[in-house]
Structures are given as C-alpha cells and as structure tokens.
Short mmCIF file of C-alpha atoms in Angstrom, two decimals:
data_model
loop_
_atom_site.label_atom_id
_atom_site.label_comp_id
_atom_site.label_asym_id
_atom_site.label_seq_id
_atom_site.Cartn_x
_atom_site.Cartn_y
_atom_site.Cartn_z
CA UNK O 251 16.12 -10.81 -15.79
CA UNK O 252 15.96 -8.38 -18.60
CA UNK O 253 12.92 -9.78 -20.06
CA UNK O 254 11.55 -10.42 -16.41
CA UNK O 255 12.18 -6.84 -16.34
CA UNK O 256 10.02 -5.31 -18.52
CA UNK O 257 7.02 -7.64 -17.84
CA UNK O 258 7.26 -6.44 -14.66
CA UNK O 259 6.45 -2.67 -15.49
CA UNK O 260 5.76 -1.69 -11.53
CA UNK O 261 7.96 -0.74 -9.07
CA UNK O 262 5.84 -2.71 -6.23
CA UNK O 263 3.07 -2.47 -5.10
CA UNK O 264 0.86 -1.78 -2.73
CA UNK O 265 -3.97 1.09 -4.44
CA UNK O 266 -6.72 1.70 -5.12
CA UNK O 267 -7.85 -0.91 -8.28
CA UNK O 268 -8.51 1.84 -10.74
CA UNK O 269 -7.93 2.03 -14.86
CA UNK O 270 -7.00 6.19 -14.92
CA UNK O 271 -3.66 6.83 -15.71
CA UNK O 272 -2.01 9.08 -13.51
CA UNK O 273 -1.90 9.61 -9.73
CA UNK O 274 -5.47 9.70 -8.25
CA UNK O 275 -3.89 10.18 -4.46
CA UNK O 276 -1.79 12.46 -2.48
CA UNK O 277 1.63 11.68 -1.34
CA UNK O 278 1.61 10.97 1.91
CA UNK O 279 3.89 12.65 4.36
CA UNK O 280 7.54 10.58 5.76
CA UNK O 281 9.34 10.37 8.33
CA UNK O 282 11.33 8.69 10.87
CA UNK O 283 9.49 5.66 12.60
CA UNK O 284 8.00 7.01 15.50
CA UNK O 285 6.73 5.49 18.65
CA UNK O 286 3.53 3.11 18.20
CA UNK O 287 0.26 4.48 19.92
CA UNK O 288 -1.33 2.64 23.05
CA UNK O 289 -4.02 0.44 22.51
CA UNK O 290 -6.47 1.63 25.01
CA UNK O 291 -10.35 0.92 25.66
CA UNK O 292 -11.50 -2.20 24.07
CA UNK O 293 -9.82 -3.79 21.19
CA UNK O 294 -11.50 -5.58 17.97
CA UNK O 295 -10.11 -7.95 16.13
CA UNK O 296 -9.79 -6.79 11.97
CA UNK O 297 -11.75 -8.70 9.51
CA UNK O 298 -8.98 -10.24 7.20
CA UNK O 299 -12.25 -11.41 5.02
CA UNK O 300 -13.68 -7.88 4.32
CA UNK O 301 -10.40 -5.59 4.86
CA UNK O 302 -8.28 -5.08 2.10
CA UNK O 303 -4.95 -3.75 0.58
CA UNK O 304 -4.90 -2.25 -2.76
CA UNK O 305 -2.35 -1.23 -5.11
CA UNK O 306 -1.43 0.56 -8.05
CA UNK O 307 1.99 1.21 -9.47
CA UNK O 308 2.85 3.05 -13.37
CA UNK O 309 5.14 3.32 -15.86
CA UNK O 310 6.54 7.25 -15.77
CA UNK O 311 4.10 9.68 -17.05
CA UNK O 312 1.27 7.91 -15.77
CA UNK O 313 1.62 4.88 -18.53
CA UNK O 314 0.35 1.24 -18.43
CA UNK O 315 -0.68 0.98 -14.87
CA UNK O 316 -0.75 -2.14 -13.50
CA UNK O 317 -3.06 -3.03 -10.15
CA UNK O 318 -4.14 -5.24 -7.49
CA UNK O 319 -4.40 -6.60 -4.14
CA UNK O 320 -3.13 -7.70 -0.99
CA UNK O 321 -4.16 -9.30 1.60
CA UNK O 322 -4.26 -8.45 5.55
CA UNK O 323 -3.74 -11.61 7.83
CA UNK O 324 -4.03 -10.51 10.79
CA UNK O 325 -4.80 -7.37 13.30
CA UNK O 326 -6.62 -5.17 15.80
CA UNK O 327 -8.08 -1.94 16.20
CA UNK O 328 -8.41 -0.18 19.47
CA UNK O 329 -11.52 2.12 20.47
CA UNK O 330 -11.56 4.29 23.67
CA UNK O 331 -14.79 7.10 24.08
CA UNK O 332 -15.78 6.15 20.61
CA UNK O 333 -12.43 6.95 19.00
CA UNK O 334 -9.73 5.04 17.29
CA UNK O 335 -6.81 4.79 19.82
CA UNK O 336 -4.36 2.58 18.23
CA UNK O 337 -4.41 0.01 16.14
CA UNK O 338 -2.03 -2.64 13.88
CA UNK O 339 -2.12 -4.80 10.31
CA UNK O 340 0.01 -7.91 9.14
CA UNK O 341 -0.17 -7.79 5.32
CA UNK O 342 0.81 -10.74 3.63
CA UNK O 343 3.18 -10.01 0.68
CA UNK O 344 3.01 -14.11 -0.62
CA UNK O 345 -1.03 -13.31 -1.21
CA UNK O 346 0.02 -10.32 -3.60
CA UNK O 347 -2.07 -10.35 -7.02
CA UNK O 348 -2.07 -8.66 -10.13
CA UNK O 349 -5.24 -7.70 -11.58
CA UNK O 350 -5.63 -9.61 -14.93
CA UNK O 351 -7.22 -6.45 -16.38
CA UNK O 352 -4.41 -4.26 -15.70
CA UNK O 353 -2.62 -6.42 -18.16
CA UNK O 354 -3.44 -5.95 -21.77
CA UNK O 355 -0.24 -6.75 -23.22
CA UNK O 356 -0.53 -9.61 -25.28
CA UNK O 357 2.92 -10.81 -24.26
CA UNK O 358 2.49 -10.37 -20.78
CA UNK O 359 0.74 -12.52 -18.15
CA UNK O 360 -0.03 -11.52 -14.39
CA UNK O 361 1.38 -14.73 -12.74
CA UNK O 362 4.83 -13.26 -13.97
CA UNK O 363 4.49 -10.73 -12.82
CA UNK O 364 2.97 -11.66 -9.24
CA UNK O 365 6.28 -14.14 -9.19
CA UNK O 366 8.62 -11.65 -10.18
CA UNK O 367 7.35 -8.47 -7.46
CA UNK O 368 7.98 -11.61 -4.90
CA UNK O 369 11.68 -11.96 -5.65
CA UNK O 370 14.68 -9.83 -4.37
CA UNK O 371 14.42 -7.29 -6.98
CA UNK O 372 11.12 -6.40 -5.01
CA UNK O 373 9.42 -7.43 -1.59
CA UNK O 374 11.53 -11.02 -1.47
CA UNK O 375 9.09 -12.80 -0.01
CA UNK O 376 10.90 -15.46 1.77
CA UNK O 377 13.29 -13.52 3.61
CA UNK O 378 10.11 -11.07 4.06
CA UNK O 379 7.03 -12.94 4.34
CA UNK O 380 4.67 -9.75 5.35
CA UNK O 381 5.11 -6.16 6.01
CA UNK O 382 2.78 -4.41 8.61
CA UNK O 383 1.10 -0.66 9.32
CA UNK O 384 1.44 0.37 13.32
CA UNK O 385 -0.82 3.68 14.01
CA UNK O 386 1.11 6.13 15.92
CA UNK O 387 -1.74 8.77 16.39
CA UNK O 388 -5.25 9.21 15.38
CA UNK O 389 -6.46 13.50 14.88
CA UNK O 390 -8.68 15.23 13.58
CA UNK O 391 -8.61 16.25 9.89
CA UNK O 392 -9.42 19.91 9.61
CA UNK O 393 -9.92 20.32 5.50
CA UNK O 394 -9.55 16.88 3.23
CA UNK O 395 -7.32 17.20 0.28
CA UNK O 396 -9.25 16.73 -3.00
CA UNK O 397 -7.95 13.53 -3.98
CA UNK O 398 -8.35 12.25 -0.31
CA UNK O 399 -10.44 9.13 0.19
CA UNK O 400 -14.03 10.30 0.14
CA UNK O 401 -15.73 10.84 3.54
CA UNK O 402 -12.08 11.55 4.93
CA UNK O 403 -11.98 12.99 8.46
CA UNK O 404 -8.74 12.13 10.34
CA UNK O 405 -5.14 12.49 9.67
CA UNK O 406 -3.70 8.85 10.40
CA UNK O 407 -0.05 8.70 10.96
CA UNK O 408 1.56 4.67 11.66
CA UNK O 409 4.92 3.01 11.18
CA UNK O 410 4.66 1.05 7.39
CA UNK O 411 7.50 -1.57 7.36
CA UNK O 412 7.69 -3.24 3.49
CA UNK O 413 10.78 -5.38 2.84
CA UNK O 414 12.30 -5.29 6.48
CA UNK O 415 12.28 -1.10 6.28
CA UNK O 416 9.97 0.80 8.67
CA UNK O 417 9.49 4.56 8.31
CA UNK O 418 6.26 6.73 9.21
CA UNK O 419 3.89 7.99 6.82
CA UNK O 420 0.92 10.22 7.52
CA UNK O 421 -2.20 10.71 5.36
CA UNK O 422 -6.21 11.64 5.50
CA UNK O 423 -8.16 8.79 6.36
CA UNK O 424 -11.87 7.95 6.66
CA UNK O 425 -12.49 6.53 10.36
CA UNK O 426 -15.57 5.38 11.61
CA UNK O 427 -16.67 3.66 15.09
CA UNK O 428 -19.90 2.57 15.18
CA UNK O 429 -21.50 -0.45 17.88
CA UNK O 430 -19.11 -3.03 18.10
CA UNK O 431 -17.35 -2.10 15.04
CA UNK O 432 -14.35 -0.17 13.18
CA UNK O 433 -13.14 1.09 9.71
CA UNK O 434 -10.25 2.71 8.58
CA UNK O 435 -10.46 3.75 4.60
CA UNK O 436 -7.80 5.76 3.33
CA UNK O 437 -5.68 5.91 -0.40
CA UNK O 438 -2.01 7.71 -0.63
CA UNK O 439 1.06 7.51 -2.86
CA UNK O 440 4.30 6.88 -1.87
CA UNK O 441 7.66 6.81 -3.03
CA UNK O 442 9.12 2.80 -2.98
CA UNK O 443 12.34 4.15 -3.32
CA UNK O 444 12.29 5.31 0.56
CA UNK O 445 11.96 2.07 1.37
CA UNK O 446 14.91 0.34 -1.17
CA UNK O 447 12.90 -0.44 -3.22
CA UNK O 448 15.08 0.71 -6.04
CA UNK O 449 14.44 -1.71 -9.07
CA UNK O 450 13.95 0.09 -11.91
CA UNK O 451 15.07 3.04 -11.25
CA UNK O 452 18.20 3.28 -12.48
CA UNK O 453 18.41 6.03 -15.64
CA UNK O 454 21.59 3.79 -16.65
CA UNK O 455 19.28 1.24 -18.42
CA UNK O 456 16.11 2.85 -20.25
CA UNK O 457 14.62 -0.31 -19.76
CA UNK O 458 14.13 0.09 -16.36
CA UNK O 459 14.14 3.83 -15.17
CA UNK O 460 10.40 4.53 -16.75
CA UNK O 461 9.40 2.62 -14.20
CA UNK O 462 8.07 5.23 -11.20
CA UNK O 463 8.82 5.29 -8.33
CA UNK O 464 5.17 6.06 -7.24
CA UNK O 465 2.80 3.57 -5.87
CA UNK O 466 -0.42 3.98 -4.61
CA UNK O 467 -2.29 2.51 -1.86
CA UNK O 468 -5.03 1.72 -0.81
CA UNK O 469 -6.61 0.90 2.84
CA UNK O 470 -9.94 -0.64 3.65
CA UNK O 471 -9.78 -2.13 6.73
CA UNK O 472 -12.90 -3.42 8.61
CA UNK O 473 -12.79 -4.43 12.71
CA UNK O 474 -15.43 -6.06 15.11
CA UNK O 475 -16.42 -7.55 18.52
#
C-alpha cells in the first residue's frame, strides 16, 4: 500500500479540470444535514449525457494536482414560477477518472490511481457504489465571491453524502431556467476529511500527510422536459 500510496497523491476527489496549482474555489460552508427541499411545480429529468462532476485534489501547498471526472447517473430538477425548487443527483463513484494529463510522472499511470481512489482507503466503491447531492434551499445570491463560478447568482445549499456520510454544504451557484430546461453550475472546495475521508492525512508518515485535505468540485448539471 505504501507504493499505492504515493501514486495516489489525492485525497479523493470530486473539480473543476484545471492545470493551476492552488485553490481556484471557495470553501464551501458545512453543516449538519438538513431537511431536503420539496420538489414543487414541474420536474425535469437531468441530462446524465451533458451534466457533469469535476474534480481536483493537490498535494499540500498547491503541488502536483491531479484531476478529473465523474459521472451523474441519474436525477431531477424541480421548477415552480420559473425558479429552482428542489432538486437531486446520483453520482456514480465506479465511473470516476483521472485525467491522463494531470499525470506527468513518468512512474505513475492514471488507471492506478482511478483503482486505488475506489478502494477502502477512499470512496470503496463496492460497499458505496454512488454518493448523491439533495438541494435543501435555492436563494438569492446578493454579491458572488471572486473565485465563484462565473455568472453566479444563487446560494445553493443540499445534503452531499460521499462514502455513506451526508452533511450540508452551501456555496454560490449559477442557476438558470429557461423553456423547458435547467442548469445548475457551481465550483467549491471542501475538506474530505469531514466526511472520513482521512487517508493521507496522518503527519505520522510524511509519505502521506502532504496529501491535502482540499478537494475541489465542480458542478455542471443540465435538466429538460
């Protein structure tokens, strides 16, 4: 595992496909799970073949990045007077890839690393087979943060639930409802710890604790009639 280790170089993952170093998003705000929102008004189903998960996750300081995607398998979005109401995603953590150019390490390959964030160190897959975002409100976003997704103008809060663990997070979002249709775009960092996702973080073995704890995601979700 020690060698597994290292090539793994990301806590987990679920951002934005980007080469900077550093965090390019906020940390988003968590809590408790809270109660799920109401789907009210008429309810589109999300297009799993245009919507999107993104991830990026570092090495501390911002070093050797490493990103990719996931993919959502399922959802809905609910609309009521031309606003988002509610809404939920299925993610599934078996279709979780690494991108090939986030690896430049000569002695590392993505497919070990795609194998290795699906064992128990990390999401464990099979006991785990997808995680899932639940909005709990929808309001309006006064002032965007700078490194907010552009075009943000609500403040999204929903229940995230990654390896069996559900707390609420809360971040700026881009939201549009248009004829027949719905988007949600929104990136944010959070901290995989909350959720116990703790390998490689222990400052006991160098090898591991340089790993952050930071992730950042990203959302591009896309619903229709």
């Amino acid at each position: 595992m020690k060698k597994i280790s290292v090539i793994a170089l990301v806590g987990v993952g679920l951002l934005l496909a980007s080469c900077n170093k550093g965090k390019s998003a906020d940390t988003a705000a968590t809590g408790q799970e809270q109660t799920v929102a109401e789907s009210k008004g008429e309810t589109l189903a999300v297009d799993t073949v245009g919507s999107v998960v993104n991830w990026k996750a570092f090495h501390k300081g911002g070093m050797a990045p490493r990103w990719g995607t996931l993919t959502v398998k399922s959802g809905d979005i609910s609309v009521e007077g031309g606003q988002v109401s509610a809404g939920n995603f299925v993610i599934d953590m078996n279709s979780i890839k690494v991108d090939p150019a986030s690896v430049t390490e000569k002695d590392k390959k993505p497919a070990e690393l795609e194998a290795h964030l699906k064992t128990p160190d990390f999401f464990d897959v099979a006991k785990n087979p997808t995680s899932d975002f639940k909005i709990t409100s929808v309001t309006d976003l006064k002032e965007a943060p700078k490194d907010a997704v552009a075009g943000a103008n609500k403040t999204v809060s929903g229940n995230l639930t990654l390896s069996g663990k559900t707390l609420n997070v809360t971040f700026p979002a881009k939201v549009e409802v248009v004829e027949n249709s719905a988007a949600i775009q929104a990136k944010f960092t959070v901290n995989r710890a909350d959720w116990g996702l703790k390998f490689g973080t222990s400052e006991a073995d160098p090898a591991e604790w340089m790993i952050s704890k930071d992730i950042e995601i990203a959302i591009d979700v896309k619903a229709k009639k």
